[in-house]
Amino acid sequence: MIKIKKNRVYFIGEIGINHNGSVNKAKKYIDLAKKHKIDAIKLQIGSANRFTTIENLKRFNKRSKVNFSEKEIDNLINYSKKRGIKLFATPISHDYVKFVAKKFGLIKIASGDINFLPTLKLAAQSKKQTIISTGASSLKEIKNIFKIFKDKKKLILMHCISSYPTDIKNANLINIKFLREMFDINVGYSNHVLGTTACEIAIALGARIIEFHFTDNKKRTFIDHKISLEPKDFDILRKKAKEIILGIGKKRLKQFKCEKDYKELRKGLIYNKDLLTNHKIKDQDIDFARPQKDFSYNEVRRIIGLKLKKDVKKYFSVKKKDFK
């Protein structure tokens, strides 16, 4: 189960079928994830004939060749455990939902299945933590999710735009905040925008789980590689995420510790004329200027009527030691 924390981002590298059906290639991605401190790697598994029609022969053939067997999945799960990386999957067909729930204990539902009841109901019945992407959905469809999933604590929504690649002007990242406030639930972000900018904005808007397509080489031919982050890109994102969270900080209740010199910016009391010992302070003797020393500008009533125990100079700060 993924635990969301306020002070760090949980990063998911979506390799989908970038492994091209090779267990060894998938293991290399797991190794890359470990090296670059990615929290989890996600696969896509399922039946080709229940994912796409044979009329789209190119896609059908591609999916038919890249699916892992149960033995291969077990191999990858054991390998990822040894490497200390979470491995889970999206069932791209409803006949794989129970399999994914059993093997990984965590289910990711793709945007395309957000209205597909067979997959949604099986995921809810599994009682496993489920992550659902909201790409190309309506608000009504998102609301319907909560009619199926009764336990919100085991549900995470992912704001997502189903456009490949997504132009930054279409990212609509304000929906992270909108969905979180509307449904009182953890909302992350699944990225299809080139580069790391959208992910950085998402983190600033409160997303603490970020999913991005991950590859070792964006120049490979399959579309998922082109919209992916390479390890060097992720290194930048991970560094930025830490800076963003540090920059968000805490709510202001009083001066922050780093503002220890704030009194230098505040107006304090000053004498507006030279005054002699034993002079009794009047309103017309006082003016205001930076910095605030012993008295703030609004403490002038405290000194009215007090007698000076020494001579004081025009435009100098009013100090406690000036009075008898």
PDB file of C-alpha atoms in Angstrom, residues 150-312:
ATOM      1  CA  LYS A 150     -16.999   2.976  -0.530  1.00  0.00           C
ATOM      2  CA  ASP A 151     -13.679   3.238   1.324  1.00  0.00           C
ATOM      3  CA  LYS A 152     -12.021   6.483   0.217  1.00  0.00           C
ATOM      4  CA  LYS A 153      -8.955   5.700   2.318  1.00  0.00           C
ATOM      5  CA  LYS A 154      -7.996   3.022  -0.212  1.00  0.00           C
ATOM      6  CA  LEU A 155      -8.590   5.237  -3.223  1.00  0.00           C
ATOM      7  CA  ILE A 156      -6.297   7.765  -4.920  1.00  0.00           C
ATOM      8  CA  LEU A 157      -7.368   9.906  -7.859  1.00  0.00           C
ATOM      9  CA  MET A 158      -4.872  11.091 -10.434  1.00  0.00           C
ATOM     10  CA  HIS A 159      -5.535  14.233 -12.417  1.00  0.00           C
ATOM     11  CA  CYS A 160      -4.610  13.373 -15.980  1.00  0.00           C
ATOM     12  CA  ILE A 161      -5.064  14.748 -19.494  1.00  0.00           C
ATOM     13  CA  SER A 162      -5.471  12.079 -22.166  1.00  0.00           C
ATOM     14  CA  SER A 163      -3.530  13.810 -24.915  1.00  0.00           C
ATOM     15  CA  TYR A 164      -0.152  12.474 -26.075  1.00  0.00           C
ATOM     16  CA  PRO A 165       1.798  14.630 -25.611  1.00  0.00           C
ATOM     17  CA  THR A 166      -0.209  17.198 -23.664  1.00  0.00           C
ATOM     18  CA  ASP A 167       0.533  20.850 -24.378  1.00  0.00           C
ATOM     19  CA  ILE A 168       1.275  22.685 -21.124  1.00  0.00           C
ATOM     20  CA  LYS A 169      -1.588  25.102 -21.853  1.00  0.00           C
ATOM     21  CA  ASN A 170      -3.958  22.107 -21.703  1.00  0.00           C
ATOM     22  CA  ALA A 171      -2.586  20.607 -18.476  1.00  0.00           C
ATOM     23  CA  ASN A 172      -5.374  22.157 -16.344  1.00  0.00           C
ATOM     24  CA  LEU A 173      -3.474  21.392 -13.170  1.00  0.00           C
ATOM     25  CA  ILE A 174      -5.869  23.379 -10.980  1.00  0.00           C
ATOM     26  CA  ASN A 175      -7.976  20.204 -10.999  1.00  0.00           C
ATOM     27  CA  ILE A 176      -5.599  18.665  -8.469  1.00  0.00           C
ATOM     28  CA  LYS A 177      -6.794  21.171  -5.889  1.00  0.00           C
ATOM     29  CA  PHE A 178     -10.378  21.111  -7.208  1.00  0.00           C
ATOM     30  CA  LEU A 179     -10.766  17.322  -6.951  1.00  0.00           C
ATOM     31  CA  ARG A 180      -9.038  17.136  -3.568  1.00  0.00           C
ATOM     32  CA  GLU A 181     -11.370  19.723  -2.069  1.00  0.00           C
ATOM     33  CA  MET A 182     -14.509  18.353  -3.731  1.00  0.00           C
ATOM     34  CA  PHE A 183     -14.010  14.717  -2.703  1.00  0.00           C
ATOM     35  CA  ASP A 184     -11.739  15.086   0.365  1.00  0.00           C
ATOM     36  CA  ILE A 185      -9.313  12.560  -1.070  1.00  0.00           C
ATOM     37  CA  ASN A 186      -5.657  12.287  -2.046  1.00  0.00           C
ATOM     38  CA  VAL A 187      -5.196  13.520  -5.607  1.00  0.00           C
ATOM     39  CA  GLY A 188      -1.986  12.983  -7.541  1.00  0.00           C
ATOM     40  CA  TYR A 189      -0.938  13.718 -11.078  1.00  0.00           C
ATOM     41  CA  SER A 190      -0.270  11.463 -14.072  1.00  0.00           C
ATOM     42  CA  ASN A 191       1.877  13.366 -16.549  1.00  0.00           C
ATOM     43  CA  HIS A 192       1.835  13.481 -20.351  1.00  0.00           C
ATOM     44  CA  VAL A 193       3.401  16.945 -20.734  1.00  0.00           C
ATOM     45  CA  LEU A 194       6.929  16.950 -22.137  1.00  0.00           C
ATOM     46  CA  GLY A 195       9.564  17.870 -19.567  1.00  0.00           C
ATOM     47  CA  THR A 196       9.120  18.361 -15.826  1.00  0.00           C
ATOM     48  CA  THR A 197       7.298  21.705 -15.600  1.00  0.00           C
ATOM     49  CA  ALA A 198       3.780  20.258 -15.231  1.00  0.00           C
ATOM     50  CA  CYS A 199       4.957  17.862 -12.529  1.00  0.00           C
ATOM     51  CA  GLU A 200       6.550  20.738 -10.633  1.00  0.00           C
ATOM     52  CA  ILE A 201       3.332  22.758 -10.789  1.00  0.00           C
ATOM     53  CA  ALA A 202       1.377  19.704  -9.629  1.00  0.00           C
ATOM     54  CA  ILE A 203       3.614  19.349  -6.595  1.00  0.00           C
ATOM     55  CA  ALA A 204       3.182  23.045  -5.782  1.00  0.00           C
ATOM     56  CA  LEU A 205      -0.593  22.486  -5.952  1.00  0.00           C
ATOM     57  CA  GLY A 206      -0.372  19.695  -3.381  1.00  0.00           C
ATOM     58  CA  ALA A 207       0.087  16.506  -5.415  1.00  0.00           C
ATOM     59  CA  ARG A 208       2.208  14.093  -3.394  1.00  0.00           C
ATOM     60  CA  ILE A 209       2.062  11.205  -5.822  1.00  0.00           C
ATOM     61  CA  ILE A 210       3.387  11.780  -9.334  1.00  0.00           C
ATOM     62  CA  GLU A 211       3.271   9.265 -12.162  1.00  0.00           C
ATOM     63  CA  PHE A 212       5.335   9.792 -15.291  1.00  0.00           C
ATOM     64  CA  HIS A 213       6.302   7.640 -18.266  1.00  0.00           C
ATOM     65  CA  PHE A 214       9.875   6.415 -17.803  1.00  0.00           C
ATOM     66  CA  THR A 215      12.417   5.339 -20.385  1.00  0.00           C
ATOM     67  CA  ASP A 216      16.130   4.878 -20.821  1.00  0.00           C
ATOM     68  CA  ASN A 217      16.009   6.571 -24.243  1.00  0.00           C
ATOM     69  CA  LYS A 218      13.334   8.989 -25.514  1.00  0.00           C
ATOM     70  CA  LYS A 219      14.501   8.450 -29.105  1.00  0.00           C
ATOM     71  CA  ARG A 220      13.029   4.938 -29.283  1.00  0.00           C
ATOM     72  CA  THR A 221      10.158   4.625 -31.756  1.00  0.00           C
ATOM     73  CA  PHE A 222       7.169   3.697 -29.535  1.00  0.00           C
ATOM     74  CA  ILE A 223       5.134   6.786 -28.534  1.00  0.00           C
ATOM     75  CA  ASP A 224       5.464   6.110 -24.787  1.00  0.00           C
ATOM     76  CA  HIS A 225       9.219   6.664 -25.032  1.00  0.00           C
ATOM     77  CA  LYS A 226       8.756  10.102 -26.579  1.00  0.00           C
ATOM     78  CA  ILE A 227       6.553  11.367 -23.732  1.00  0.00           C
ATOM     79  CA  SER A 228       8.730   9.773 -21.045  1.00  0.00           C
ATOM     80  CA  LEU A 229      11.325  11.149 -18.683  1.00  0.00           C
ATOM     81  CA  GLU A 230      14.841   9.796 -18.904  1.00  0.00           C
ATOM     82  CA  PRO A 231      16.829   9.295 -15.666  1.00  0.00           C
ATOM     83  CA  LYS A 232      18.558  12.673 -16.067  1.00  0.00           C
ATOM     84  CA  ASP A 233      15.133  14.350 -16.369  1.00  0.00           C
ATOM     85  CA  PHE A 234      13.886  12.616 -13.242  1.00  0.00           C
ATOM     86  CA  ASP A 235      16.971  13.680 -11.289  1.00  0.00           C
ATOM     87  CA  ILE A 236      16.007  17.289 -12.028  1.00  0.00           C
ATOM     88  CA  LEU A 237      12.395  16.654 -11.011  1.00  0.00           C
ATOM     89  CA  ARG A 238      13.347  14.964  -7.747  1.00  0.00           C
ATOM     90  CA  LYS A 239      15.589  17.900  -6.803  1.00  0.00           C
ATOM     91  CA  LYS A 240      12.890  20.404  -7.760  1.00  0.00           C
ATOM     92  CA  ALA A 241      10.273  18.504  -5.734  1.00  0.00           C
ATOM     93  CA  LYS A 242      12.351  18.886  -2.569  1.00  0.00           C
ATOM     94  CA  GLU A 243      12.839  22.588  -3.233  1.00  0.00           C
ATOM     95  CA  ILE A 244       9.131  23.135  -3.916  1.00  0.00           C
ATOM     96  CA  ILE A 245       8.037  21.408  -0.715  1.00  0.00           C
ATOM     97  CA  LEU A 246      10.615  23.364   1.273  1.00  0.00           C
ATOM     98  CA  GLY A 247       9.421  26.542  -0.420  1.00  0.00           C
ATOM     99  CA  ILE A 248       5.775  25.874   0.435  1.00  0.00           C
ATOM    100  CA  GLY A 249       6.655  25.782   4.123  1.00  0.00           C
ATOM    101  CA  LYS A 250       4.138  26.521   6.878  1.00  0.00           C
ATOM    102  CA  LYS A 251       1.219  28.873   7.414  1.00  0.00           C
ATOM    103  CA  ARG A 252       2.073  32.264   8.874  1.00  0.00           C
ATOM    104  CA  LEU A 253       0.909  32.685  12.471  1.00  0.00           C
ATOM    105  CA  LYS A 254       3.682  35.075  13.543  1.00  0.00           C
ATOM    106  CA  GLN A 255       7.114  36.108  12.362  1.00  0.00           C
ATOM    107  CA  PHE A 256       9.147  33.208  11.042  1.00  0.00           C
ATOM    108  CA  LYS A 257      12.522  32.506  12.658  1.00  0.00           C
ATOM    109  CA  CYS A 258      14.325  33.533   9.478  1.00  0.00           C
ATOM    110  CA  GLU A 259      12.740  36.984   9.831  1.00  0.00           C
ATOM    111  CA  LYS A 260      14.703  37.709  12.999  1.00  0.00           C
ATOM    112  CA  ASP A 261      15.603  41.196  11.707  1.00  0.00           C
ATOM    113  CA  TYR A 262      11.999  42.154  10.980  1.00  0.00           C
ATOM    114  CA  LYS A 263      12.170  45.093  13.418  1.00  0.00           C
ATOM    115  CA  GLU A 264      14.626  46.753  11.036  1.00  0.00           C
ATOM    116  CA  LEU A 265      11.694  47.083   8.612  1.00  0.00           C
ATOM    117  CA  ARG A 266       9.176  48.369  11.153  1.00  0.00           C
ATOM    118  CA  LYS A 267       8.572  52.000  12.153  1.00  0.00           C
ATOM    119  CA  GLY A 268       9.498  52.925  15.703  1.00  0.00           C
ATOM    120  CA  LEU A 269       9.402  56.108  17.804  1.00  0.00           C
ATOM    121  CA  ILE A 270      11.901  58.911  17.255  1.00  0.00           C
ATOM    122  CA  TYR A 271      12.374  62.411  18.692  1.00  0.00           C
ATOM    123  CA  ASN A 272      11.535  65.143  16.183  1.00  0.00           C
ATOM    124  CA  LYS A 273      13.518  67.817  18.062  1.00  0.00           C
ATOM    125  CA  ASP A 274      16.369  68.178  20.527  1.00  0.00           C
ATOM    126  CA  LEU A 275      15.066  67.851  24.105  1.00  0.00           C
ATOM    127  CA  LEU A 276      16.653  68.586  27.471  1.00  0.00           C
ATOM    128  CA  THR A 277      16.842  66.643  30.721  1.00  0.00           C
ATOM    129  CA  ASN A 278      13.593  66.694  32.774  1.00  0.00           C
ATOM    130  CA  HIS A 279      11.508  67.556  29.720  1.00  0.00           C
ATOM    131  CA  LYS A 280       8.075  65.927  29.942  1.00  0.00           C
ATOM    132  CA  ILE A 281       7.293  64.147  26.677  1.00  0.00           C
ATOM    133  CA  LYS A 282       4.370  65.484  24.615  1.00  0.00           C
ATOM    134  CA  ASP A 283       2.735  64.211  21.416  1.00  0.00           C
ATOM    135  CA  GLN A 284       4.398  66.917  19.360  1.00  0.00           C
ATOM    136  CA  ASP A 285       7.864  65.729  20.485  1.00  0.00           C
ATOM    137  CA  ILE A 286       7.521  62.367  18.745  1.00  0.00           C
ATOM    138  CA  ASP A 287       7.643  61.127  15.151  1.00  0.00           C
ATOM    139  CA  PHE A 288       8.182  57.758  13.440  1.00  0.00           C
ATOM    140  CA  ALA A 289      10.951  56.088  11.407  1.00  0.00           C
ATOM    141  CA  ARG A 290      12.763  52.826  10.890  1.00  0.00           C
ATOM    142  CA  PRO A 291      14.058  50.806  12.660  1.00  0.00           C
ATOM    143  CA  GLN A 292      11.828  49.838  15.555  1.00  0.00           C
ATOM    144  CA  LYS A 293      13.971  49.798  18.696  1.00  0.00           C
ATOM    145  CA  ASP A 294      12.445  49.756  22.184  1.00  0.00           C
ATOM    146  CA  PHE A 295       9.061  51.124  21.100  1.00  0.00           C
ATOM    147  CA  SER A 296       6.804  50.339  18.150  1.00  0.00           C
ATOM    148  CA  TYR A 297       5.067  53.255  16.401  1.00  0.00           C
ATOM    149  CA  ASN A 298       1.763  52.367  18.145  1.00  0.00           C
ATOM    150  CA  GLU A 299       3.267  52.505  21.656  1.00  0.00           C
ATOM    151  CA  VAL A 300       3.534  56.283  21.744  1.00  0.00           C
ATOM    152  CA  ARG A 301       0.973  56.548  24.609  1.00  0.00           C
ATOM    153  CA  ARG A 302       3.403  54.626  26.843  1.00  0.00           C
ATOM    154  CA  ILE A 303       5.890  57.494  26.893  1.00  0.00           C
ATOM    155  CA  ILE A 304       3.630  60.553  26.884  1.00  0.00           C
ATOM    156  CA  GLY A 305       4.121  62.344  30.199  1.00  0.00           C
ATOM    157  CA  LEU A 306       7.418  60.614  31.062  1.00  0.00           C
ATOM    158  CA  LYS A 307      10.413  62.782  32.043  1.00  0.00           C
ATOM    159  CA  LEU A 308      13.776  62.573  30.331  1.00  0.00           C
ATOM    160  CA  LYS A 309      16.758  61.788  32.529  1.00  0.00           C
ATOM    161  CA  LYS A 310      19.225  63.065  29.908  1.00  0.00           C
ATOM    162  CA  ASP A 311      19.392  65.275  26.840  1.00  0.00           C
ATOM    163  CA  VAL A 312      18.252  63.623  23.576  1.00  0.00           C
TER     164      VAL A 312
END
